[in-house]
């Protein structure tokens, strides 16, 4: 690949990564799909696809791990591997750096190898996921505000000044004349918030292993316990895909085998 093509590819990758930073996943997907065909050996292409599938590492995705392992296999230097590891954070476990034999002049020393141990931190809890989403939303709003200020304000100033109006003075006067409405109260909401929650699970604890595809009171008990642990689920009594993913996330968080099946060990942890 010549220099112009490399620079063009880097610009395309940075542009797609910018779309991910703004949470524009639909727009980013088309770019990364094309990049995967044109530059399959670039580790940041597969890293971008993993970020896309997991919504910037805020949602568990069974395919993201494979994409991250592929990205690690294309990281040719210690710096690239460290960049990959820093981007992934605590979302998944990465294989160790594997290209020392191919690039002996870039082999890390003992201290660097010690730092390159695989990450073993489990998937973030529901609270951390919500915080990450909120941070991404605020970053997106700040970018929009910056665009409005940079593009819109000078244009408005020129147009208004041509009509003999100072927009900044008018904005200040308008804000000073506005009356702040009194805060509204919602008695019904307040009363609902003070009502005590029912104690204990209304469903009987299962006595047998419960697998995906099952239905009934046993599944409702599992869903009720997952919701109590912070999962976003509807208690339907059907062991669907959402329930399986919630069980897997719970198992990973408790350092258990993440098979999505509720056996005796998982059942005991859910009931704690």
Coordinates of C-alpha atoms in Angstrom, one line a residue:
X1 CA 0.0 0.0 0.0
X2 CA 1.5 3.3 -1.1
X3 CA 1.7 6.4 1.1
X4 CA -1.4 8.1 -0.4
X5 CA -3.5 5.0 0.2
X6 CA -2.2 4.6 3.7
X7 CA -3.0 8.2 4.6
X8 CA -6.4 7.8 3.0
X9 CA -7.1 4.6 5.0
X10 CA -6.0 6.3 8.2
X11 CA -8.3 9.2 7.6
X12 CA -11.2 6.8 6.9
X13 CA -10.5 4.9 10.1
X14 CA -10.3 8.1 12.2
X15 CA -13.5 9.3 10.7
X16 CA -15.3 6.1 11.5
X17 CA -13.9 6.2 15.1
X18 CA -15.3 9.7 15.4
X19 CA -18.7 8.5 14.5
X20 CA -18.4 5.9 17.3
X21 CA -17.4 8.6 19.7
X22 CA -20.6 10.5 18.9
X23 CA -22.7 7.3 19.2
X24 CA -23.6 7.3 15.5
X25 CA -23.4 3.5 15.2
X26 CA -25.5 3.2 12.1
X27 CA -23.4 5.6 10.1
X28 CA -20.2 4.0 11.5
X29 CA -21.2 0.5 10.5
X30 CA -21.2 1.1 6.8
X31 CA -17.7 2.6 6.9
X32 CA -16.2 -0.2 9.0
X33 CA -17.7 -2.9 6.8
X34 CA -16.0 -1.3 3.8
X35 CA -12.7 -1.0 5.7
X36 CA -12.8 -4.6 6.7
X37 CA -12.7 -5.5 3.0
X38 CA -10.1 -3.0 2.0
X39 CA -7.8 -3.2 5.1
X40 CA -8.4 -6.6 6.9
X41 CA -4.9 -6.5 8.4
X42 CA -5.4 -3.3 10.3
X43 CA -6.1 -4.0 14.0
X44 CA -8.2 -0.8 14.5
X45 CA -10.7 -2.0 11.9
X46 CA -11.6 -5.0 14.0
X47 CA -11.4 -2.9 17.2
X48 CA -13.9 -0.6 15.6
X49 CA -16.2 -3.5 14.7
X50 CA -16.0 -4.7 18.3
X51 CA -16.9 -1.2 19.6
X52 CA -19.8 -1.1 17.1
X53 CA -21.2 -4.5 18.2
X54 CA -20.9 -3.7 21.9
X55 CA -22.0 0.0 21.6
X56 CA -18.7 1.3 22.7
X57 CA -18.2 -1.5 25.2
X58 CA -21.4 -0.6 27.2
X59 CA -23.4 -3.7 26.3
X60 CA -22.4 -7.4 26.4
X61 CA -22.1 -8.9 22.9
X62 CA -21.1 -12.5 22.3
X63 CA -19.3 -11.6 19.0
X64 CA -17.3 -8.7 20.4
X65 CA -14.8 -11.1 22.1
X66 CA -13.9 -12.8 18.8
X67 CA -13.5 -9.4 17.0
X68 CA -11.2 -8.2 19.8
X69 CA -9.1 -11.4 19.6
X70 CA -8.7 -10.8 15.9
X71 CA -7.7 -7.2 16.5
X72 CA -5.0 -8.4 18.9
X73 CA -3.7 -10.8 16.3
X74 CA -3.0 -7.9 14.0
X75 CA -1.3 -5.7 16.6
X76 CA 2.3 -5.8 15.3
X77 CA 4.0 -3.6 17.9
X78 CA 3.8 -3.2 21.7
X79 CA 2.5 0.3 21.2
X80 CA -0.4 -1.0 19.1
X81 CA -1.2 -3.7 21.6
X82 CA -1.1 -1.1 24.5
X83 CA -3.5 1.1 22.5
X84 CA -5.8 -1.8 21.9
X85 CA -5.7 -2.8 25.6
X86 CA -6.3 0.8 26.8
X87 CA -9.3 1.2 24.4
X88 CA -10.9 -2.1 25.5
X89 CA -10.5 -1.3 29.2
X90 CA -12.2 -3.9 31.4
X91 CA -14.7 -5.1 28.8
X92 CA -13.0 -8.4 27.8
X93 CA -10.0 -10.5 28.2
X94 CA -7.3 -10.1 25.5
X95 CA -4.7 -12.7 24.4
X96 CA -1.1 -11.7 25.2
X97 CA 1.0 -9.8 22.7
X98 CA 2.0 -12.5 20.1
X99 CA 4.3 -10.8 17.5
X100 CA 7.6 -10.7 19.3
X101 CA 9.1 -13.5 17.1
X102 CA 8.1 -11.6 14.0
X103 CA 9.6 -8.3 15.1
X104 CA 12.6 -9.2 17.4
X105 CA 14.0 -5.7 17.3
X106 CA 10.8 -4.5 19.0
X107 CA 10.6 -7.1 21.7
X108 CA 9.4 -5.6 25.0
X109 CA 11.7 -5.9 28.0
X110 CA 10.7 -7.8 31.2
X111 CA 8.8 -4.8 32.7
X112 CA 6.8 -4.3 29.5
X113 CA 5.9 -8.0 29.3
X114 CA 4.7 -7.8 32.9
X115 CA 2.4 -5.0 31.9
X116 CA 1.0 -6.9 29.0
X117 CA -0.7 -9.6 31.0
X118 CA -4.2 -10.4 29.8
X119 CA -7.0 -8.4 31.4
X120 CA -9.2 -10.5 33.7
X121 CA -11.6 -7.8 35.0
X122 CA -15.2 -8.9 34.4
X123 CA -17.8 -7.1 32.4
X124 CA -18.9 -3.8 34.0
X125 CA -22.0 -3.8 36.2
X126 CA -25.2 -2.2 35.1
X127 CA -24.4 1.0 37.1
X128 CA -21.1 1.4 35.2
X129 CA -22.9 0.8 31.9
X130 CA -25.4 3.6 32.6
X131 CA -22.6 6.0 33.6
X132 CA -20.8 5.2 30.3
X133 CA -23.9 5.9 28.3
X134 CA -24.5 9.2 30.2
X135 CA -20.9 10.3 29.5
X136 CA -21.3 9.5 25.8
X137 CA -24.5 11.4 25.6
X138 CA -23.0 14.5 27.3
X139 CA -20.0 14.4 25.0
X140 CA -22.4 14.3 22.0
X141 CA -24.3 17.3 23.3
X142 CA -21.1 19.2 23.8
X143 CA -20.1 18.6 20.2
X144 CA -23.4 19.8 19.0
X145 CA -23.2 22.9 21.1
X146 CA -19.7 23.7 19.8
X147 CA -21.0 23.3 16.2
X148 CA -23.9 25.7 16.9
X149 CA -21.6 28.3 18.5
X150 CA -18.9 28.1 15.8
X151 CA -21.2 28.1 12.8
X152 CA -24.5 29.7 14.0
X153 CA -23.5 32.6 16.2
X154 CA -21.3 34.5 13.7
X155 CA -23.9 34.2 11.0
X156 CA -26.7 35.4 13.4
X157 CA -24.5 38.3 14.5
X158 CA -23.8 39.5 11.0
X159 CA -27.5 39.3 9.9
X160 CA -28.9 41.0 13.0
X161 CA -26.2 43.7 12.9
X162 CA -27.2 44.5 9.3
X163 CA -30.7 45.2 10.6
X164 CA -29.4 47.4 13.5
X165 CA -30.0 44.8 16.2
X166 CA -27.4 43.5 18.7
X167 CA -28.2 39.8 19.3
X168 CA -26.1 39.5 22.5
X169 CA -27.8 42.5 24.1
X170 CA -31.3 41.2 23.1
X171 CA -30.5 37.8 24.5
X172 CA -29.4 39.2 27.9
X173 CA -32.5 41.4 28.1
X174 CA -34.8 38.5 27.1
X175 CA -33.3 36.3 29.8
X176 CA -33.6 39.0 32.5
X177 CA -37.3 39.5 31.7
X178 CA -38.3 35.9 31.8
X179 CA -40.0 34.8 34.9
X180 CA -39.0 31.5 36.4
X181 CA -42.1 29.3 36.8
X182 CA -42.6 27.7 40.2
X183 CA -41.7 24.1 40.4
X184 CA -44.5 21.7 39.9
X185 CA -45.2 18.9 42.2
X186 CA -46.7 15.5 41.4
X187 CA -48.5 14.1 44.4
X188 CA -49.2 10.8 42.8
X189 CA -45.5 10.3 42.0
X190 CA -44.4 11.3 45.5
X191 CA -46.9 8.9 47.1
X192 CA -45.8 6.1 44.8
X193 CA -42.1 6.7 45.6
X194 CA -42.8 6.4 49.4
X195 CA -44.8 3.2 49.2
X196 CA -42.8 0.3 50.7
X197 CA -41.7 -2.4 48.2
X198 CA -43.0 -5.9 48.7
X199 CA -40.6 -8.0 50.8
X200 CA -39.3 -11.2 49.2
X201 CA -39.7 -12.8 45.8
X202 CA -43.3 -13.7 45.0
X203 CA -42.2 -16.7 42.9
X204 CA -41.0 -20.0 44.2
X205 CA -37.3 -20.8 43.8
X206 CA -36.5 -23.5 41.2
X207 CA -35.3 -26.9 42.3
X208 CA -34.0 -28.0 38.9
X209 CA -31.6 -26.6 36.3
X210 CA -33.4 -24.0 34.1
X211 CA -32.1 -23.5 30.5
X212 CA -32.9 -21.1 27.7
X213 CA -36.3 -21.9 26.1
X214 CA -37.9 -22.7 29.4
X215 CA -41.2 -21.1 30.5
X216 CA -43.1 -20.8 33.8
X217 CA -42.8 -19.8 37.4
X218 CA -39.1 -20.9 37.6
X219 CA -38.2 -18.4 34.8
X220 CA -40.1 -15.7 36.6
X221 CA -38.1 -16.3 39.7
X222 CA -34.9 -16.0 37.7
X223 CA -36.0 -12.8 36.0
X224 CA -37.2 -11.3 39.3
X225 CA -33.8 -11.9 40.9
X226 CA -31.9 -10.5 37.9
X227 CA -34.0 -7.4 38.0
X228 CA -33.2 -7.1 41.7
X229 CA -29.5 -7.3 40.8
X230 CA -29.9 -4.4 38.4
X231 CA -30.7 -6.1 35.0
X232 CA -33.3 -4.4 32.7
X233 CA -35.8 -7.2 32.0
X234 CA -39.5 -7.8 31.8
X235 CA -40.8 -10.6 34.0
X236 CA -42.5 -12.6 31.3
X237 CA -41.8 -16.2 32.4
X238 CA -40.1 -16.9 29.1
X239 CA -36.4 -17.7 29.1
X240 CA -35.7 -15.7 25.9
X241 CA -32.4 -14.2 24.5
X242 CA -32.5 -11.1 26.7
X243 CA -32.8 -13.3 29.8
X244 CA -29.9 -15.5 28.6
X245 CA -27.6 -12.5 28.1
X246 CA -28.6 -11.1 31.5
X247 CA -27.8 -14.5 33.1
X248 CA -24.4 -14.6 31.3
X249 CA -23.6 -11.0 32.5
X250 CA -24.4 -12.0 36.0
X251 CA -22.3 -15.1 35.8
X252 CA -19.3 -13.2 34.5
X253 CA -19.7 -10.6 37.2
X254 CA -19.5 -13.4 39.8
X255 CA -16.5 -15.2 38.2
X256 CA -18.6 -18.2 37.2
X257 CA -18.9 -20.2 33.9
X258 CA -20.9 -17.9 31.6
X259 CA -23.1 -20.5 29.9
X260 CA -26.4 -18.7 30.4
X261 CA -27.9 -21.7 32.2
X262 CA -29.2 -21.4 35.8
X263 CA -27.9 -24.4 37.7
X264 CA -27.5 -24.8 41.5
X265 CA -24.4 -22.5 41.8
X266 CA -26.0 -19.7 39.7
X267 CA -29.3 -20.1 41.6
X268 CA -27.6 -19.7 45.0
X269 CA -25.8 -16.6 43.8
X270 CA -29.0 -15.1 42.5
X271 CA -30.8 -15.7 45.8
X272 CA -28.1 -13.9 47.9

